[in-house]
Tab-separated table of C-alpha atoms in Angstrom:
chain	number	residue	atom	x	y	z
A	195	MET	CA	-35.517	109.474	-30.962
A	196	ASP	CA	-33.500	109.053	-34.234
A	197	LYS	CA	-31.664	105.951	-32.281
A	198	GLY	CA	-34.439	104.782	-31.476
A	199	GLN	CA	-35.976	105.043	-34.889
A	200	HIS	CA	-32.880	103.799	-36.507
A	201	PHE	CA	-32.985	100.460	-34.323
A	202	VAL	CA	-36.464	100.267	-35.505
A	203	PHE	CA	-35.175	100.758	-38.715
A	204	PHE	CA	-32.051	97.926	-39.277
A	205	VAL	CA	-34.359	95.110	-36.982
A	206	LEU	CA	-37.214	95.235	-39.930
A	207	THR	CA	-34.816	95.285	-42.216
A	208	THR	CA	-33.074	92.181	-41.129
A	209	VAL	CA	-36.699	90.463	-40.070
A	210	LEU	CA	-37.631	91.104	-44.438
A	211	LEU	CA	-33.790	90.222	-45.696
A	212	LEU	CA	-33.836	86.642	-43.656
A	213	ARG	CA	-37.629	86.084	-44.399
A	214	GLU	CA	-36.854	86.604	-48.119
A	215	SER	CA	-33.628	84.188	-47.597
A	216	SER	CA	-35.460	81.371	-46.405
A	217	HIS	CA	-38.726	81.559	-49.503
A	218	ALA	CA	-35.833	81.483	-51.791
A	219	GLY	CA	-34.488	78.430	-50.208
A	220	GLU	CA	-31.204	79.099	-50.024
A	221	ASN	CA	-29.172	77.840	-46.799
A	222	ILE	CA	-26.595	81.077	-47.041
A	223	TRP	CA	-24.771	82.076	-43.957
A	224	PRO	CA	-22.393	85.119	-44.576
A	225	THR	CA	-19.571	84.854	-42.425
A	226	MET	CA	-17.504	88.129	-42.610
A	227	LEU	CA	-14.222	87.718	-40.680
A	228	ASP	CA	-13.290	90.453	-38.654
A	229	THR	CA	-9.813	91.003	-38.573
A	230	ASP	CA	-7.294	93.766	-37.304
A	231	LEU	CA	-4.902	93.379	-40.488
A	232	ARG	CA	-6.978	95.315	-42.646
A	233	GLY	CA	-10.167	97.081	-42.791
A	234	PRO	CA	-13.292	96.685	-44.748
A	235	GLU	CA	-12.508	100.030	-46.739
A	236	GLU	CA	-9.436	97.884	-48.359
A	237	ASN	CA	-11.808	95.569	-49.943
A	238	LEU	CA	-10.804	91.823	-49.103
A	239	PRO	CA	-11.652	89.595	-51.576
A	240	THR	CA	-14.786	87.262	-50.857
A	241	LEU	CA	-14.845	83.387	-51.449
A	242	THR	CA	-18.239	81.898	-51.858
A	243	VAL	CA	-17.460	78.121	-49.697
A	244	THR	CA	-19.959	75.468	-50.473
A	245	THR	CA	-20.003	72.788	-47.537
A	246	ILE	CA	-22.365	70.255	-46.117
A	247	LEU	CA	-23.940	69.672	-42.655
A	248	GLU	CA	-22.172	66.598	-40.871
A	249	ASP	CA	-21.186	66.595	-36.951
A	250	PRO	CA	-18.410	68.404	-35.507
A	251	TYR	CA	-17.324	70.055	-39.162
A	252	VAL	CA	-20.325	72.059	-39.606
A	253	MET	CA	-22.852	72.544	-37.074
A	254	VAL	CA	-26.027	74.845	-36.970
A	255	ARG	CA	-25.596	76.083	-33.581
A	256	ARG	CA	-28.014	79.426	-32.602
A	257	ALA	CA	-28.880	80.016	-36.218
A	258	GLU	CA	-24.513	80.291	-36.845
A	259	LEU	CA	-22.371	77.625	-38.293
A	260	GLU	CA	-19.421	76.343	-36.324
A	261	GLY	CA	-17.762	72.950	-36.114
A	262	TYR	CA	-13.923	72.032	-36.981
A	263	CYS	CA	-14.439	73.337	-40.931
A	264	ILE	CA	-15.609	76.603	-39.396
A	265	ASP	CA	-12.791	77.247	-37.195
A	266	LEU	CA	-10.597	75.777	-40.044
A	267	LEU	CA	-11.790	78.546	-42.790
A	268	LYS	CA	-11.349	81.257	-40.142
A	269	ALA	CA	-7.468	80.299	-39.758
A	270	LEU	CA	-7.276	80.159	-43.372
A	271	ALA	CA	-8.947	83.175	-43.830
A	272	SER	CA	-6.812	84.839	-41.140
A	273	MET	CA	-3.715	83.943	-43.053
A	274	LEU	CA	-4.216	84.871	-46.492
A	275	HIS	CA	-6.814	88.220	-45.358
A	276	PHE	CA	-9.730	87.184	-47.472
A	277	SER	CA	-13.659	87.447	-46.653
A	278	TYR	CA	-15.848	84.430	-46.998
A	279	LYS	CA	-20.224	83.297	-46.811
A	280	VAL	CA	-21.205	79.463	-46.224
A	281	LYS	CA	-23.582	78.220	-47.813
A	282	VAL	CA	-24.814	74.972	-47.008
A	283	VAL	CA	-24.862	72.750	-50.563
A	284	GLY	CA	-28.555	72.645	-52.118
A	285	ASP	CA	-28.758	68.775	-52.849
A	286	GLY	CA	-27.090	67.550	-49.730
A	287	LYS	CA	-24.387	66.055	-51.856
A	288	TYR	CA	-20.648	65.711	-51.678
A	289	GLY	CA	-20.300	65.579	-55.319
A	290	ALA	CA	-20.759	62.447	-57.375
A	291	VAL	CA	-21.392	61.714	-61.210
A	292	SER	CA	-25.312	61.502	-61.883
A	293	SER	CA	-26.546	59.916	-64.912
A	294	ASN	CA	-26.661	62.634	-66.929
A	295	GLY	CA	-22.933	63.017	-66.725
A	296	ASN	CA	-23.119	65.911	-64.406
A	297	TRP	CA	-21.222	66.199	-60.878
A	298	THR	CA	-24.206	66.835	-58.163
A	299	GLY	CA	-23.104	68.038	-54.607
A	300	MET	CA	-20.746	70.191	-53.753
A	301	ILE	CA	-17.825	69.275	-56.859
A	302	GLY	CA	-21.159	70.130	-58.863
A	303	GLU	CA	-21.442	73.533	-57.610
A	304	ILE	CA	-17.955	74.531	-57.764
A	305	LEU	CA	-17.583	73.126	-61.419
A	306	ARG	CA	-21.289	75.493	-61.825
A	307	GLN	CA	-19.023	78.481	-60.452
A	308	GLU	CA	-21.858	78.665	-57.882
A	309	ALA	CA	-19.194	78.352	-55.457
A	310	ASP	CA	-15.311	79.007	-55.254
A	311	ILE	CA	-14.129	76.874	-53.124
A	312	ALA	CA	-15.876	73.573	-50.894
A	313	VAL	CA	-14.308	72.945	-47.067
A	314	ALA	CA	-15.606	70.148	-45.996
A	315	PRO	CA	-15.133	66.817	-44.933
A	316	LEU	CA	-14.660	66.083	-48.824
A	317	THR	CA	-12.192	62.876	-50.169
A	318	VAL	CA	-9.593	63.376	-53.104
A	319	THR	CA	-10.257	61.203	-55.106
A	320	SER	CA	-8.778	60.297	-59.061
A	321	ALA	CA	-11.944	60.793	-59.988
A	322	ARG	CA	-13.007	64.750	-58.383
A	323	GLU	CA	-9.464	65.135	-59.214
A	324	GLU	CA	-9.774	65.222	-62.549
A	325	VAL	CA	-12.364	68.093	-62.609
A	326	VAL	CA	-10.982	70.141	-59.452
A	327	SER	CA	-7.713	70.502	-57.627
A	328	PHE	CA	-7.363	70.058	-54.271
A	329	THR	CA	-5.505	71.674	-51.403
A	330	THR	CA	-3.129	68.775	-49.227
A	331	PRO	CA	-5.600	67.139	-47.140
A	332	PHE	CA	-5.908	68.683	-43.399
A	333	LEU	CA	-7.577	65.666	-42.343
A	334	GLN	CA	-6.261	61.818	-42.453
A	335	THR	CA	-9.117	59.087	-42.471
A	336	GLY	CA	-9.487	55.469	-44.051
A	337	ILE	CA	-12.711	52.821	-44.485
A	338	GLY	CA	-14.130	51.650	-41.299
A	339	ILE	CA	-17.243	49.823	-40.262
A	340	LEU	CA	-19.359	51.159	-37.231
A	341	LEU	CA	-21.390	48.989	-35.305
A	342	ARG	CA	-24.123	48.784	-32.619
A	343	LYS	CA	-22.170	46.581	-29.070
A	344	ASP	CA	-25.371	44.854	-28.692
A	345	THR	CA	-25.818	43.913	-32.139
A	346	MET	CA	-22.052	42.165	-32.206
A	347	SER	CA	-21.365	40.568	-28.558
A	348	GLN	CA	-21.540	36.944	-28.659
A	349	GLU	CA	-21.069	34.151	-25.355
A	350	MET	CA	-17.753	33.561	-24.016
A	351	SER	CA	-15.778	30.330	-24.442
A	352	PHE	CA	-16.026	28.212	-21.899
A	353	PHE	CA	-12.192	28.930	-21.360
A	354	HIS	CA	-12.682	32.391	-21.294
A	355	PHE	CA	-10.717	32.673	-18.120
A	356	LEU	CA	-7.404	31.886	-20.216
A	357	ALA	CA	-7.961	34.702	-22.116
A	358	PRO	CA	-5.925	37.422	-20.281
A	359	PHE	CA	-2.558	34.985	-21.194
A	360	SER	CA	-1.541	34.398	-24.915
A	361	LYS	CA	-1.011	30.601	-25.579
A	362	GLU	CA	3.093	31.349	-25.323
A	363	THR	CA	2.960	32.595	-21.935
A	364	TRP	CA	0.865	29.499	-20.758
A	365	THR	CA	3.181	27.304	-22.565
A	366	GLY	CA	6.389	29.166	-20.793
A	367	LEU	CA	4.895	29.212	-17.620
A	368	LEU	CA	3.644	25.556	-17.706
A	369	PHE	CA	7.387	24.972	-18.185
A	370	ALA	CA	8.382	27.628	-15.868
A	371	TYR	CA	5.904	25.698	-12.986
A	372	ILE	CA	7.517	21.805	-13.709
A	373	LEU	CA	11.119	23.247	-13.684
A	374	THR	CA	11.214	24.937	-10.102
A	375	CYS	CA	9.175	21.615	-8.638
A	376	PHE	CA	11.751	19.927	-10.042
A	377	CYS	CA	14.957	21.611	-8.715
A	378	LEU	CA	13.424	21.518	-5.254
A	379	PHE	CA	13.147	18.234	-5.550
A	380	LEU	CA	16.721	18.107	-6.720
A	381	VAL	CA	17.965	20.139	-4.150
A	382	ALA	CA	15.742	18.738	-1.310
A	383	ARG	CA	18.151	15.655	-2.156
A	384	LEU	CA	21.696	17.190	-2.528
A	385	SER	CA	21.510	19.507	0.203
A	386	PRO	CA	22.341	17.308	3.753
A	387	CYS	CA	21.102	20.385	5.542
A	388	GLU	CA	16.996	19.100	4.367
A	389	TRP	CA	18.144	15.149	3.633
A	390	ASN	CA	21.066	14.251	6.465
A	391	GLU	CA	21.105	10.566	5.947
A	392	PRO	CA	20.058	9.528	3.062
A	393	LYS	CA	20.008	5.594	4.533
A	394	ASN	CA	18.088	6.551	7.614
A	395	GLU	CA	15.949	9.186	7.255
A	396	GLU	CA	13.054	9.652	4.953
A	397	ASN	CA	13.353	12.502	1.936
A	398	HIS	CA	9.304	13.961	1.912
A	399	PHE	CA	10.480	16.386	-0.951
A	400	THR	CA	8.919	13.739	-3.300
A	401	PHE	CA	8.676	14.506	-6.838
A	402	LEU	CA	4.865	14.790	-6.191
A	403	ASN	CA	5.165	16.708	-2.643
A	404	SER	CA	7.320	19.287	-4.309
A	405	LEU	CA	4.167	19.531	-6.996
A	406	TRP	CA	1.848	20.248	-4.751
A	407	PHE	CA	4.573	21.984	-2.608
A	408	GLY	CA	4.681	24.758	-6.184
A	409	ALA	CA	1.014	24.685	-6.259
A	410	GLY	CA	-0.089	25.667	-3.078
A	411	ALA	CA	2.149	28.859	-3.676
A	412	LEU	CA	-0.059	29.825	-7.202
A	413	ALA	CA	-3.136	29.714	-4.465
A	414	LEU	CA	-1.116	31.871	-2.418
A	415	GLN	CA	-1.722	28.893	0.094
A	416	GLY	CA	1.508	27.520	2.742
A	417	VAL	CA	1.717	23.448	2.641
A	418	THR	CA	3.503	21.031	3.949
A	419	PRO	CA	7.086	19.571	3.802
A	420	ARG	CA	8.434	22.785	4.773
A	421	PRO	CA	12.105	23.534	3.682
A	422	LYS	CA	14.613	23.494	5.916
A	423	ALA	CA	17.846	23.895	3.893
A	424	LEU	CA	18.806	27.485	2.772
A	425	SER	CA	19.044	26.073	-0.883
A	426	VAL	CA	15.310	25.081	-1.222
A	427	ARG	CA	13.792	28.158	1.138
A	428	VAL	CA	16.116	30.108	-2.335
A	429	ILE	CA	14.127	28.426	-4.311
A	430	ALA	CA	10.862	28.174	-2.179
A	431	ALA	CA	11.116	31.964	-2.295
A	432	ILE	CA	11.853	33.321	-5.299
A	433	TRP	CA	8.822	30.849	-6.138
A	434	TRP	CA	6.606	32.989	-4.237
A	435	LEU	CA	8.025	36.759	-5.798
A	436	PHE	CA	7.274	34.949	-9.159
A	437	THR	CA	3.328	33.717	-8.346
A	438	ILE	CA	2.788	37.215	-7.075
A	439	ALA	CA	3.741	38.654	-9.896
A	440	LEU	CA	2.472	36.802	-12.241
A	441	LEU	CA	-1.273	36.452	-10.165
A	442	ALA	CA	-1.292	40.661	-10.127
A	443	ALA	CA	-1.362	40.146	-14.199
A	444	TYR	CA	-3.405	37.897	-14.630
A	445	ILE	CA	-6.351	40.011	-12.643
A	446	ALA	CA	-4.898	42.871	-13.665
A	447	ASN	CA	-5.197	42.016	-17.479
A	448	PHE	CA	-8.458	39.988	-17.260
A	449	THR	CA	-10.064	43.270	-15.056
A	450	ALA	CA	-9.175	44.794	-18.730
A	451	LEU	CA	-10.431	42.101	-20.677
A	452	LEU	CA	-14.107	41.919	-19.171
A	453	SER	CA	-14.018	46.215	-18.864
A	454	SER	CA	-12.509	46.277	-22.681
A	455	GLY	CA	-15.102	43.106	-24.248
A	456	SER	CA	-12.428	43.143	-26.851
A	457	GLU	CA	-12.791	39.126	-26.823
A	458	GLN	CA	-16.933	39.761	-27.690
A	459	LEU	CA	-16.385	41.577	-31.126
A	460	PRO	CA	-16.704	38.849	-33.683
A	461	ILE	CA	-16.442	41.599	-36.809
A	462	GLN	CA	-13.163	42.823	-36.505
A	463	THR	CA	-12.653	42.665	-40.109
A	464	PHE	CA	-14.129	43.214	-43.532
A	465	GLU	CA	-14.505	39.611	-44.538
A	466	ASP	CA	-15.973	38.941	-40.922
A	467	LEU	CA	-18.471	41.816	-42.231
A	468	VAL	CA	-18.956	39.702	-45.097
A	469	LYS	CA	-19.136	36.277	-43.925
A	470	GLN	CA	-22.053	36.922	-41.384
A	471	ARG	CA	-25.629	37.142	-41.939
A	472	LYS	CA	-26.617	38.613	-39.124
A	473	LEU	CA	-26.495	42.731	-39.954
A	474	GLU	CA	-27.270	44.296	-42.931
A	475	PHE	CA	-24.551	47.094	-43.924
A	476	GLY	CA	-24.381	49.842	-46.427
A	477	THR	CA	-22.498	53.221	-47.036
A	478	LEU	CA	-23.299	57.019	-48.132
A	479	ASP	CA	-25.616	56.529	-52.084
A	480	GLY	CA	-22.919	58.563	-54.277
A	481	SER	CA	-19.896	58.736	-51.679
A	482	SER	CA	-16.112	57.938	-52.286
A	483	THR	CA	-16.041	54.724	-50.223
A	484	PHE	CA	-19.583	53.810	-52.164
A	485	TYR	CA	-16.935	53.859	-55.487
A	486	TYR	CA	-13.895	52.777	-53.744
A	487	PHE	CA	-15.806	48.953	-53.245
A	488	LYS	CA	-16.928	49.863	-57.065
A	489	ASN	CA	-13.228	50.570	-57.881
A	490	SER	CA	-11.481	48.016	-55.655
A	491	LYS	CA	-10.405	44.314	-57.408
A	492	ASN	CA	-9.935	42.718	-54.149
A	493	PRO	CA	-12.160	39.986	-54.063
A	494	ILE	CA	-14.105	40.637	-50.358
A	495	HIS	CA	-13.891	44.470	-51.532
A	496	GLN	CA	-16.125	42.978	-54.511
A	497	MET	CA	-18.573	40.811	-52.508
A	498	ILE	CA	-19.664	44.118	-50.194
A	499	TYR	CA	-19.714	46.673	-53.211
A	500	GLU	CA	-22.339	43.708	-55.441
A	501	TYR	CA	-24.309	43.487	-52.015
A	502	MET	CA	-25.137	46.928	-51.626
A	503	ASP	CA	-25.540	47.412	-55.336
A	504	LYS	CA	-28.060	45.007	-55.270
A	505	ARG	CA	-29.640	46.409	-52.286
A	506	ARG	CA	-29.087	50.057	-52.640
A	507	ASP	CA	-32.717	51.218	-52.130
A	508	HIS	CA	-32.347	49.398	-48.762
A	509	VAL	CA	-28.644	49.376	-47.507
A	510	LEU	CA	-27.555	52.985	-48.387
A	511	VAL	CA	-28.108	56.214	-47.187
A	512	LYS	CA	-28.366	59.895	-47.840
A	513	THR	CA	-26.632	61.484	-44.861
A	514	TYR	CA	-24.226	60.833	-42.496
A	515	GLN	CA	-26.663	61.524	-39.179
A	516	GLU	CA	-29.271	59.355	-41.163
A	517	ALA	CA	-26.493	56.449	-41.039
A	518	VAL	CA	-25.846	56.971	-36.756
A	519	GLN	CA	-29.420	56.205	-36.451
A	520	ARG	CA	-30.001	53.401	-38.570
A	521	VAL	CA	-26.688	51.662	-36.717
A	522	MET	CA	-28.850	52.530	-33.058
A	523	ASP	CA	-31.855	51.778	-34.178
A	524	SER	CA	-31.409	48.368	-36.109
A	525	ASN	CA	-29.188	45.670	-37.165
A	526	TYR	CA	-26.829	47.372	-39.697
A	527	ALA	CA	-23.515	47.876	-39.825
A	528	PHE	CA	-22.011	51.744	-41.507
A	529	ILE	CA	-19.393	51.614	-44.358
A	530	GLY	CA	-17.837	54.819	-43.829
A	531	GLU	CA	-14.607	57.413	-42.601
A	532	SER	CA	-12.641	56.090	-39.802
A	533	ILE	CA	-12.807	59.370	-38.447
A	534	SER	CA	-16.016	60.068	-38.427
A	535	GLN	CA	-17.273	56.539	-37.309
A	536	ASP	CA	-14.223	57.891	-34.206
A	537	LEU	CA	-16.949	60.328	-33.366
A	538	ALA	CA	-19.493	58.663	-33.676
A	539	ALA	CA	-18.211	56.204	-31.273
A	540	ALA	CA	-17.608	58.939	-28.695
A	541	ARG	CA	-20.280	60.317	-28.891
A	542	HIS	CA	-23.042	57.062	-28.008
A	543	CYS	CA	-21.495	54.688	-25.635
A	544	ASN	CA	-23.214	52.064	-27.308
A	545	LEU	CA	-21.508	52.092	-30.757
A	546	ILE	CA	-17.964	50.910	-31.625
A	547	ARG	CA	-15.511	51.288	-34.374
A	548	ALA	CA	-14.278	46.925	-36.074
A	549	PRO	CA	-10.318	47.683	-35.391
A	550	GLU	CA	-9.640	47.323	-39.332
A	551	VAL	CA	-9.188	50.428	-41.166
A	552	ILE	CA	-8.985	50.129	-45.248
A	553	GLY	CA	-8.414	52.559	-47.582
A	554	ALA	CA	-6.152	55.294	-46.234
A	555	ARG	CA	-7.588	58.640	-48.014
A	556	GLY	CA	-7.466	62.304	-46.773
A	557	PHE	CA	-9.973	65.620	-46.504
A	558	GLY	CA	-9.123	68.277	-48.877
A	559	ILE	CA	-10.161	71.259	-49.581
A	560	ALA	CA	-11.303	71.991	-53.235
A	561	THR	CA	-11.233	73.977	-55.807
A	562	ALA	CA	-12.056	75.034	-59.485
A	563	GLN	CA	-9.106	73.600	-61.393
A	564	ALA	CA	-6.257	76.320	-62.564
A	565	SER	CA	-7.435	78.605	-59.561
A	566	PRO	CA	-5.087	81.031	-57.978
A	567	TRP	CA	-6.114	79.969	-54.925
A	568	THR	CA	-5.212	76.162	-54.395
A	569	LYS	CA	-1.482	76.600	-53.866
A	570	LYS	CA	-2.330	79.089	-50.958
A	571	LEU	CA	-4.487	77.577	-49.289
A	572	SER	CA	-2.649	74.194	-49.572
A	573	ILE	CA	0.560	76.337	-48.031
A	574	ALA	CA	-1.718	77.490	-45.441
A	575	VAL	CA	-2.792	74.161	-44.178
A	576	LEU	CA	0.930	72.970	-44.361
A	577	LYS	CA	1.362	75.938	-41.759
A	578	LEU	CA	-1.172	75.145	-39.673
A	579	ARG	CA	-0.695	70.837	-39.694
A	580	GLU	CA	3.819	72.489	-38.642
A	581	SER	CA	1.991	74.265	-35.670
A	582	GLY	CA	0.024	72.171	-34.233
A	583	ASP	CA	-3.397	74.339	-35.137
A	584	LEU	CA	-5.041	71.016	-36.861
A	585	ASP	CA	-4.351	69.012	-33.728
A	586	TYR	CA	-5.292	71.347	-32.038
A	587	LEU	CA	-9.025	71.861	-33.921
A	588	ARG	CA	-8.638	68.359	-34.052
A	589	ASN	CA	-8.677	67.609	-30.335
A	590	LYS	CA	-11.441	70.484	-29.816
A	591	TRP	CA	-14.346	68.661	-32.115
A	592	TRP	CA	-13.630	65.012	-30.936
A	593	GLU	CA	-12.785	66.024	-27.224
A	594	THR	CA	-16.066	63.656	-25.099
A	595	SER	CA	-16.997	61.241	-22.383
A	596	CYS	CA	-16.744	58.579	-24.446
A	597	LEU	CA	-13.775	59.331	-26.527
A	598	HIS	CA	-10.872	57.086	-24.325
A	599	LYS	CA	-13.183	54.685	-23.874
A	600	SER	CA	-13.954	53.824	-27.182
A	601	ARG	CA	-10.288	53.432	-27.906
A	602	GLU	CA	-8.665	50.616	-26.123
A	603	ARG	CA	-7.363	47.771	-27.380
A	604	TRP	CA	-7.020	45.144	-25.458
A	605	SER	CA	-4.880	41.892	-26.120
A	606	PRO	CA	-3.607	38.754	-23.977
A	607	LEU	CA	-0.592	39.473	-21.886
A	608	GLN	CA	2.524	38.218	-24.535
A	609	PRO	CA	6.009	36.477	-23.203
A	610	GLN	CA	7.771	39.572	-23.785
A	611	ALA	CA	6.162	41.549	-21.344
A	612	LEU	CA	6.745	38.516	-18.588
A	613	GLY	CA	10.565	38.372	-20.395
A	614	GLY	CA	11.927	39.991	-16.840
A	615	LEU	CA	10.085	37.702	-14.463
A	616	PHE	CA	11.020	34.679	-16.237
A	617	LEU	CA	14.685	35.381	-16.025
A	618	THR	CA	14.252	36.462	-12.156
A	619	LEU	CA	12.596	33.037	-11.735
A	620	ALA	CA	16.196	31.638	-13.763
A	621	ILE	CA	18.398	33.042	-11.501
A	622	GLY	CA	16.576	32.162	-8.298
A	623	LEU	CA	16.651	28.161	-9.615
A	624	ALA	CA	20.303	28.548	-9.974
A	625	LEU	CA	21.073	29.811	-6.758
A	626	GLY	CA	18.954	27.280	-5.251
A	627	VAL	CA	20.902	24.632	-7.215
A	628	ILE	CA	24.498	26.339	-6.166
A	629	ALA	CA	23.507	26.343	-2.395
A	630	ALA	CA	22.958	23.356	-2.635
A	631	VAL	CA	26.041	22.187	-4.223
A	632	VAL	CA	28.188	23.926	-1.691
A	633	GLU	CA	26.148	22.230	1.273
A	634	LEU	CA	27.285	18.958	0.097
A	635	SER	CA	30.422	20.003	-0.932
A	636	ASN	CA	30.904	21.395	2.851
A	637	LYS	CA	29.459	17.721	4.154
A	638	SER	CA	32.253	15.479	1.693
A	639	ARG	CA	35.156	18.077	2.943
A	640	HIS	CA	33.870	17.193	6.650
A	641	ALA	CA	33.367	13.836	5.518
A	642	ALA	CA	36.642	13.007	4.319
A	643	GLY	CA	38.995	14.593	7.450
A	644	HIS	CA	37.346	11.313	9.626
A	645	VAL	CA	37.763	8.704	6.733
A	646	LYS	CA	40.648	9.231	5.277
A	647	LYS	CA	38.919	9.724	2.011
A	648	SER	CA	39.686	12.427	-1.045
A	649	CYS	CA	36.376	15.104	-1.076
A	650	CYS	CA	36.315	14.412	-4.287
A	651	SER	CA	35.396	10.756	-3.622
A	652	ILE	CA	33.569	11.330	-0.627
A	653	PHE	CA	31.376	13.908	-2.769
A	654	THR	CA	30.511	11.528	-5.935
A	655	GLU	CA	29.681	8.899	-3.290
A	656	GLU	CA	26.733	11.120	-1.794
A	657	MET	CA	26.203	12.201	-4.935
A	658	CYS	CA	25.329	8.963	-6.316
A	659	THR	CA	23.720	7.473	-2.888
A	660	ARG	CA	21.180	10.469	-3.114
A	661	LEU	CA	20.257	10.633	-6.341
A	662	ARG	CA	19.919	6.456	-6.654
A	663	ILE	CA	18.115	6.161	-3.203
A	664	LYS	CA	15.950	3.769	-4.273
A	665	GLU	CA	19.299	1.404	-5.356
A	666	ASN	CA	20.603	1.477	-2.378
A	667	THR	CA	17.744	1.196	-0.204
A	668	ARG	CA	16.828	-2.343	-2.332
A	669	GLN	CA	20.818	-3.573	-1.698
A	670	SER	CA	20.892	-3.078	1.969
A	671	GLN	CA	17.417	-4.393	2.109
A	672	GLU	CA	18.620	-7.549	0.547
A	673	THR	CA	21.666	-7.949	2.589
A	674	SER	CA	19.352	-7.507	5.788
A	675	GLY	CA	17.442	-10.382	4.705
A	676	ARG	CA	20.306	-12.702	3.791
A	677	ALA	CA	21.753	-11.355	7.757
A	678	ASN	CA	18.435	-12.223	9.340
A	679	ALA	CA	18.526	-15.836	7.530
């Protein structure tokens, strides 16, 4: 019975304390670290930690707090041997100077000594650094643009099928095609195995037929004329291999283009965002991002600030969750921390972050100036980074099914990617021309033995005959006409 009475008394006491805390309007989660290093009798120092509810840094699950910052806080407490209690910032703000000159948010609570440290996605800025101290950043980020995919889609270009290859690649392919067809035409004329009697036989490998032969290989179709000489077959075979590899690269890159949709993003940069008129855009009211654009001397950034300042009651949002919901529900683009936007795009597959990121910055732990905890926490953060614990936490809280899709970045295939393929084609063309010259030399050597002339003279005559066959044909026709007359 004694145990039962003690249990009932404990439950009633807990309920009364929770009710009193809720009536007082204080969002406080006591979180005493259970560590094996020191017992409670050793009187560990207790720190009051202020934070802000933002997924995935701090979240409420089953009446408890969890998230990236909570795990980070546990790791720091384990290393530095302190206990702590966590309270959510009363006004729900990060920290900015109000109209009366006082600081709001977590920065204000530290200045008023309502909290010892702030562990949250709190950006390190010069204005905040003047009134509080920051540790080494535990996360690196920047400023990006979060958009909904269907609000920024555009119609595909009429020549969208050319997008898999860059302009330089298409130029190189056209040059390779013409050069290969010319080599076919040249080798078919020089090779006696392909064209044995230039004066009596017709050469089927004219330049137009060579172009047709090369185009047929691009379509994986066999076309006439069919090569007979080894030299011509070498060039034909290497061109066939070239086209097979080329078509495989084209199909793969075109498939990646259609699946990624990178070519359908008209807003790639902040300049694109300013120039368009379809989407409204804004950021968190009083955030470091807002003051970044306010203080920037960049003309584009000034235009963004003037737009947001004139419409601040309509385009500025109070919380990050409100910003994400507004992007999903309306034609709205949110400007904010890129690392948080990556998470939003990972959790909501219909969202995407524009490629450009500006204003590299970091999230740090804020403490009071001259606090002895600043250096201790900075060293602990560095140790966590060096041991890989920060990377582990990053992967733990950002890993979702849509994360890998949001990071896909497609680009046209450049000539450097096909450099080995072009080199193989060039070697094949050179081998074909060399084989044709060898075939013609062998015939010239045999013919020189019969007519008792030098091999070089016979080779030169054969070369001139095959390359100037039209003139020779015209002369032979005139000679035969005079003989008939």
